[in-house]
């Protein structure tokens, strides 16, 4: 992880076109919700063309927290609150939004909906062929997330029968890895955030006939929702404060809702 953070810093340092420290913001961390964070940054740049906002590839929530604490980035993007041992860094944390976590397959899988019971059967390894789901024939290949990963926690919290199980299949250690593994391998199924899945054309399944979006999360009908937010140092300058005010304010909320994301604060 330290190597990844150092590489990120090196990339930033070699990009003078991104602006100097007075006109540049670096927001590093989780890859879950990457499209949401990138879209927020683009909209801010549209409103403030003198500022360049860099949203580098994932270094995970933990990496974003450490990079923020050490001053290697301005704001950390996270898919979970601070852990107890991370509170020693003295960072501020605020929830930004809830993103639907979706069950997604390779685009060629002819399946449109899956029940909670089928989710348990598939991801526990009991259901192994697509014909058992009425979706053609062929082996089901699983992409799981590591234990402790925010997306896996969301899945197991909503689908309680998956808790405390050893889940078979390929373990993806980042959102990018999970999405690429599903996209590049026919017959594959996994769980990722909605915006990332849609950005690459994965087949997003309804859960019990309920489509994942901001409205179904708000109503409680869609059970899988990933909290995302920012962390920052308490002594931020006006440049960082203005971005946070935008992201958590009316303009940011409008952008989030346009993406099908539920703002955490009205």
Short mmCIF file of N, CA and C in Angstrom, two decimals, residues 151-242:
data_model
loop_
_atom_site.label_atom_id
_atom_site.label_comp_id
_atom_site.label_asym_id
_atom_site.label_seq_id
_atom_site.Cartn_x
_atom_site.Cartn_y
_atom_site.Cartn_z
N UNK A 151 -17.72 -3.23 0.27
CA UNK A 151 -18.81 -3.75 -0.57
C UNK A 151 -19.24 -5.13 -0.08
N UNK A 152 -18.29 -5.97 0.29
CA UNK A 152 -18.66 -7.29 0.83
C UNK A 152 -19.42 -7.14 2.14
N UNK A 153 -19.03 -6.19 2.98
CA UNK A 153 -19.75 -5.96 4.23
C UNK A 153 -21.20 -5.59 3.95
N UNK A 154 -21.42 -4.72 2.95
CA UNK A 154 -22.79 -4.32 2.58
C UNK A 154 -23.59 -5.54 2.15
N UNK A 155 -22.99 -6.39 1.30
CA UNK A 155 -23.69 -7.58 0.82
C UNK A 155 -24.06 -8.50 1.98
N UNK A 156 -23.12 -8.78 2.85
CA UNK A 156 -23.37 -9.73 3.95
C UNK A 156 -24.29 -9.16 5.02
N UNK A 157 -24.30 -7.85 5.16
CA UNK A 157 -25.23 -7.22 6.11
C UNK A 157 -26.66 -7.36 5.62
N UNK A 158 -26.86 -7.19 4.30
CA UNK A 158 -28.21 -7.28 3.73
C UNK A 158 -28.65 -8.73 3.54
N UNK A 159 -27.72 -9.59 3.15
CA UNK A 159 -28.01 -11.01 2.91
C UNK A 159 -27.37 -11.80 4.04
N UNK A 160 -28.07 -11.90 5.14
CA UNK A 160 -27.48 -12.40 6.39
C UNK A 160 -26.97 -13.83 6.29
N UNK A 161 -27.56 -14.63 5.38
CA UNK A 161 -27.13 -16.03 5.26
C UNK A 161 -25.71 -16.16 4.71
N UNK A 162 -25.16 -15.07 4.18
CA UNK A 162 -23.78 -15.10 3.68
C UNK A 162 -22.75 -14.77 4.76
N UNK A 163 -23.22 -14.31 5.90
CA UNK A 163 -22.29 -13.94 6.97
C UNK A 163 -21.53 -15.16 7.48
N UNK A 164 -20.29 -14.96 7.82
CA UNK A 164 -19.44 -15.98 8.45
C UNK A 164 -19.26 -17.21 7.57
N UNK A 165 -19.44 -17.04 6.26
CA UNK A 165 -19.19 -18.14 5.33
C UNK A 165 -17.88 -17.89 4.59
N UNK A 166 -17.26 -18.99 4.20
CA UNK A 166 -16.14 -18.89 3.27
C UNK A 166 -16.72 -18.88 1.87
N UNK A 167 -16.55 -17.78 1.17
CA UNK A 167 -17.15 -17.63 -0.15
C UNK A 167 -16.14 -18.00 -1.22
N UNK A 168 -16.47 -18.97 -2.08
CA UNK A 168 -15.52 -19.44 -3.09
C UNK A 168 -15.41 -18.46 -4.26
N UNK A 169 -14.39 -18.67 -5.07
CA UNK A 169 -14.24 -17.86 -6.27
C UNK A 169 -12.99 -16.99 -6.23
N UNK A 170 -12.84 -16.19 -7.26
CA UNK A 170 -11.71 -15.27 -7.36
C UNK A 170 -11.90 -14.10 -6.40
N UNK A 171 -10.89 -13.75 -5.65
CA UNK A 171 -10.96 -12.62 -4.71
C UNK A 171 -10.37 -11.38 -5.38
N UNK A 172 -11.19 -10.37 -5.57
CA UNK A 172 -10.74 -9.09 -6.12
C UNK A 172 -10.40 -8.16 -4.97
N UNK A 173 -9.25 -7.53 -5.05
CA UNK A 173 -8.79 -6.67 -3.95
C UNK A 173 -9.03 -5.19 -4.20
N UNK A 174 -9.75 -4.88 -5.26
CA UNK A 174 -10.13 -3.49 -5.53
C UNK A 174 -11.38 -3.50 -6.40
N UNK A 175 -12.07 -2.36 -6.43
CA UNK A 175 -13.25 -2.24 -7.29
C UNK A 175 -12.85 -2.40 -8.75
N UNK A 176 -11.72 -1.82 -9.12
CA UNK A 176 -11.24 -1.90 -10.50
C UNK A 176 -10.99 -3.34 -10.91
N UNK A 177 -10.37 -4.11 -10.03
CA UNK A 177 -10.09 -5.52 -10.29
C UNK A 177 -11.39 -6.31 -10.42
N UNK A 178 -12.35 -6.04 -9.55
CA UNK A 178 -13.63 -6.76 -9.60
C UNK A 178 -14.36 -6.50 -10.91
N UNK A 179 -14.45 -5.24 -11.30
CA UNK A 179 -15.16 -4.88 -12.52
C UNK A 179 -14.48 -5.48 -13.74
N UNK A 180 -13.17 -5.36 -13.80
CA UNK A 180 -12.43 -5.90 -14.95
C UNK A 180 -12.58 -7.41 -15.04
N UNK A 181 -12.57 -8.09 -13.90
CA UNK A 181 -12.69 -9.55 -13.88
C UNK A 181 -14.06 -10.00 -14.39
N UNK A 182 -15.10 -9.27 -14.03
CA UNK A 182 -16.45 -9.61 -14.51
C UNK A 182 -16.57 -9.31 -16.00
N UNK A 183 -16.05 -8.16 -16.41
CA UNK A 183 -16.20 -7.72 -17.80
C UNK A 183 -15.42 -8.61 -18.77
N UNK A 184 -14.26 -9.08 -18.37
CA UNK A 184 -13.38 -9.78 -19.30
C UNK A 184 -13.59 -11.29 -19.34
N UNK A 185 -14.45 -11.82 -18.48
CA UNK A 185 -14.61 -13.27 -18.39
C UNK A 185 -16.07 -13.68 -18.52
N UNK A 186 -16.47 -14.25 -19.66
CA UNK A 186 -17.86 -14.69 -19.85
C UNK A 186 -18.30 -15.65 -18.75
N UNK A 187 -19.58 -15.54 -18.38
CA UNK A 187 -20.13 -16.43 -17.37
C UNK A 187 -19.82 -16.02 -15.95
N UNK A 188 -19.34 -14.79 -15.77
CA UNK A 188 -18.90 -14.34 -14.45
C UNK A 188 -19.93 -13.44 -13.79
N UNK A 189 -20.01 -13.53 -12.46
CA UNK A 189 -20.92 -12.71 -11.67
C UNK A 189 -20.17 -12.20 -10.44
N UNK A 190 -20.52 -10.99 -10.01
CA UNK A 190 -19.89 -10.41 -8.82
C UNK A 190 -20.75 -9.30 -8.26
N UNK A 191 -20.20 -8.53 -7.35
CA UNK A 191 -20.95 -7.42 -6.74
C UNK A 191 -20.04 -6.20 -6.67
N UNK A 192 -20.55 -5.09 -7.22
CA UNK A 192 -19.79 -3.84 -7.34
C UNK A 192 -20.77 -2.67 -7.18
N UNK A 193 -20.25 -1.45 -7.13
CA UNK A 193 -21.13 -0.29 -7.05
C UNK A 193 -21.79 -0.02 -8.40
N UNK A 194 -23.00 0.52 -8.36
CA UNK A 194 -23.81 0.70 -9.56
C UNK A 194 -23.12 1.55 -10.61
N UNK A 195 -22.58 2.69 -10.22
CA UNK A 195 -22.03 3.61 -11.21
C UNK A 195 -20.83 3.03 -11.93
N UNK A 196 -20.01 2.29 -11.20
CA UNK A 196 -18.86 1.64 -11.83
C UNK A 196 -19.33 0.56 -12.79
N UNK A 197 -20.34 -0.22 -12.39
CA UNK A 197 -20.88 -1.27 -13.26
C UNK A 197 -21.45 -0.70 -14.54
N UNK A 198 -22.22 0.37 -14.41
CA UNK A 198 -22.84 0.98 -15.59
C UNK A 198 -21.81 1.62 -16.51
N UNK A 199 -20.73 2.13 -15.94
CA UNK A 199 -19.74 2.84 -16.75
C UNK A 199 -19.03 1.93 -17.75
N UNK A 200 -18.99 0.62 -17.47
CA UNK A 200 -18.32 -0.31 -18.38
C UNK A 200 -19.29 -1.26 -19.06
N UNK A 201 -20.60 -1.12 -18.80
CA UNK A 201 -21.59 -1.92 -19.50
C UNK A 201 -21.83 -3.30 -18.95
N UNK A 202 -21.61 -3.50 -17.65
CA UNK A 202 -21.96 -4.78 -17.05
C UNK A 202 -23.48 -4.96 -17.03
N UNK A 203 -23.92 -6.20 -16.95
CA UNK A 203 -25.34 -6.52 -16.84
C UNK A 203 -25.75 -6.42 -15.37
N UNK A 204 -26.50 -5.37 -15.04
CA UNK A 204 -26.91 -5.11 -13.65
C UNK A 204 -28.25 -5.79 -13.38
N UNK A 205 -28.31 -6.60 -12.33
CA UNK A 205 -29.51 -7.36 -12.01
C UNK A 205 -30.39 -6.64 -11.00
N UNK A 206 -31.69 -6.77 -11.18
CA UNK A 206 -32.62 -6.40 -10.12
C UNK A 206 -32.51 -7.44 -9.01
N UNK A 207 -32.82 -7.03 -7.79
CA UNK A 207 -32.85 -7.97 -6.66
C UNK A 207 -34.29 -8.12 -6.23
N UNK A 208 -34.85 -9.32 -6.43
CA UNK A 208 -36.26 -9.52 -6.13
C UNK A 208 -37.15 -8.59 -6.92
N UNK A 209 -36.80 -8.33 -8.19
CA UNK A 209 -37.54 -7.46 -9.11
C UNK A 209 -37.43 -5.97 -8.77
N UNK A 210 -36.60 -5.60 -7.80
CA UNK A 210 -36.42 -4.19 -7.44
C UNK A 210 -35.14 -3.68 -8.10
N UNK A 211 -35.28 -2.60 -8.89
CA UNK A 211 -34.12 -2.01 -9.55
C UNK A 211 -33.33 -1.15 -8.56
N UNK A 212 -32.01 -1.13 -8.68
CA UNK A 212 -31.20 -0.31 -7.78
C UNK A 212 -31.13 1.14 -8.23
N UNK A 213 -31.60 2.06 -7.39
CA UNK A 213 -31.46 3.49 -7.67
C UNK A 213 -31.67 4.26 -6.36
N UNK A 214 -31.56 5.58 -6.44
CA UNK A 214 -31.65 6.41 -5.24
C UNK A 214 -33.01 6.27 -4.56
N UNK A 215 -34.07 6.18 -5.37
CA UNK A 215 -35.42 6.12 -4.81
C UNK A 215 -35.66 4.82 -4.06
N UNK A 216 -35.20 3.69 -4.64
CA UNK A 216 -35.45 2.41 -3.97
C UNK A 216 -34.56 2.24 -2.73
N UNK A 217 -33.41 2.91 -2.72
CA UNK A 217 -32.60 2.92 -1.49
C UNK A 217 -33.29 3.75 -0.42
N UNK A 218 -33.77 4.94 -0.81
CA UNK A 218 -34.43 5.83 0.15
C UNK A 218 -35.67 5.18 0.75
N UNK A 219 -36.41 4.42 -0.06
CA UNK A 219 -37.63 3.78 0.42
C UNK A 219 -37.36 2.53 1.24
N UNK A 220 -36.13 2.01 1.13
CA UNK A 220 -35.78 0.79 1.83
C UNK A 220 -36.11 -0.48 1.06
N UNK A 221 -36.63 -0.33 -0.15
CA UNK A 221 -37.00 -1.51 -0.93
C UNK A 221 -35.78 -2.21 -1.54
N UNK A 222 -34.72 -1.43 -1.83
CA UNK A 222 -33.49 -2.05 -2.34
C UNK A 222 -32.53 -2.16 -1.17
N UNK A 223 -32.05 -3.37 -0.87
CA UNK A 223 -31.36 -3.59 0.41
C UNK A 223 -29.86 -3.31 0.42
N UNK A 224 -29.24 -3.10 -0.74
CA UNK A 224 -27.78 -3.01 -0.80
C UNK A 224 -27.34 -1.58 -1.06
N UNK A 225 -26.82 -0.92 -0.06
CA UNK A 225 -26.40 0.48 -0.20
C UNK A 225 -25.04 0.69 0.45
N UNK A 226 -24.11 1.25 -0.33
CA UNK A 226 -22.75 1.50 0.14
C UNK A 226 -22.59 2.96 0.55
N UNK A 227 -22.19 3.23 1.80
CA UNK A 227 -21.94 4.61 2.21
C UNK A 227 -20.58 5.08 1.71
N UNK A 228 -20.54 6.27 1.10
CA UNK A 228 -19.26 6.86 0.70
C UNK A 228 -19.14 8.25 1.32
N UNK A 229 -17.93 8.70 1.50
CA UNK A 229 -17.73 10.01 2.11
C UNK A 229 -16.32 10.51 1.91
N UNK A 230 -16.01 11.59 2.59
CA UNK A 230 -14.69 12.20 2.52
C UNK A 230 -14.06 12.26 3.91
N UNK A 231 -12.74 12.25 3.94
CA UNK A 231 -11.98 12.59 5.15
C UNK A 231 -11.04 13.73 4.81
N UNK A 232 -10.75 14.57 5.80
CA UNK A 232 -9.84 15.70 5.58
C UNK A 232 -9.22 16.12 6.91
N UNK A 233 -8.12 16.84 6.80
CA UNK A 233 -7.47 17.35 8.00
C UNK A 233 -8.26 18.55 8.54
N UNK A 234 -8.30 18.74 9.85
CA UNK A 234 -9.11 19.83 10.42
C UNK A 234 -8.67 21.22 9.98
N UNK A 235 -7.39 21.37 9.66
CA UNK A 235 -6.84 22.70 9.35
C UNK A 235 -6.83 22.99 7.84
N UNK A 236 -7.87 22.59 7.13
CA UNK A 236 -7.88 22.76 5.67
C UNK A 236 -7.91 24.24 5.30
N UNK A 237 -7.35 24.53 4.12
CA UNK A 237 -7.38 25.91 3.63
C UNK A 237 -8.68 26.17 2.87
N UNK A 238 -8.85 27.40 2.42
CA UNK A 238 -10.09 27.79 1.74
C UNK A 238 -10.31 27.00 0.46
N UNK A 239 -9.25 26.64 -0.22
CA UNK A 239 -9.35 25.86 -1.46
C UNK A 239 -10.06 24.54 -1.22
N UNK A 240 -9.68 23.84 -0.15
CA UNK A 240 -10.31 22.56 0.18
C UNK A 240 -11.70 22.78 0.76
N UNK A 241 -11.86 23.79 1.60
CA UNK A 241 -13.15 24.06 2.21
C UNK A 241 -14.21 24.37 1.16
N UNK A 242 -13.83 25.12 0.12
CA UNK A 242 -14.81 25.44 -0.93
C UNK A 242 -15.29 24.19 -1.65
#
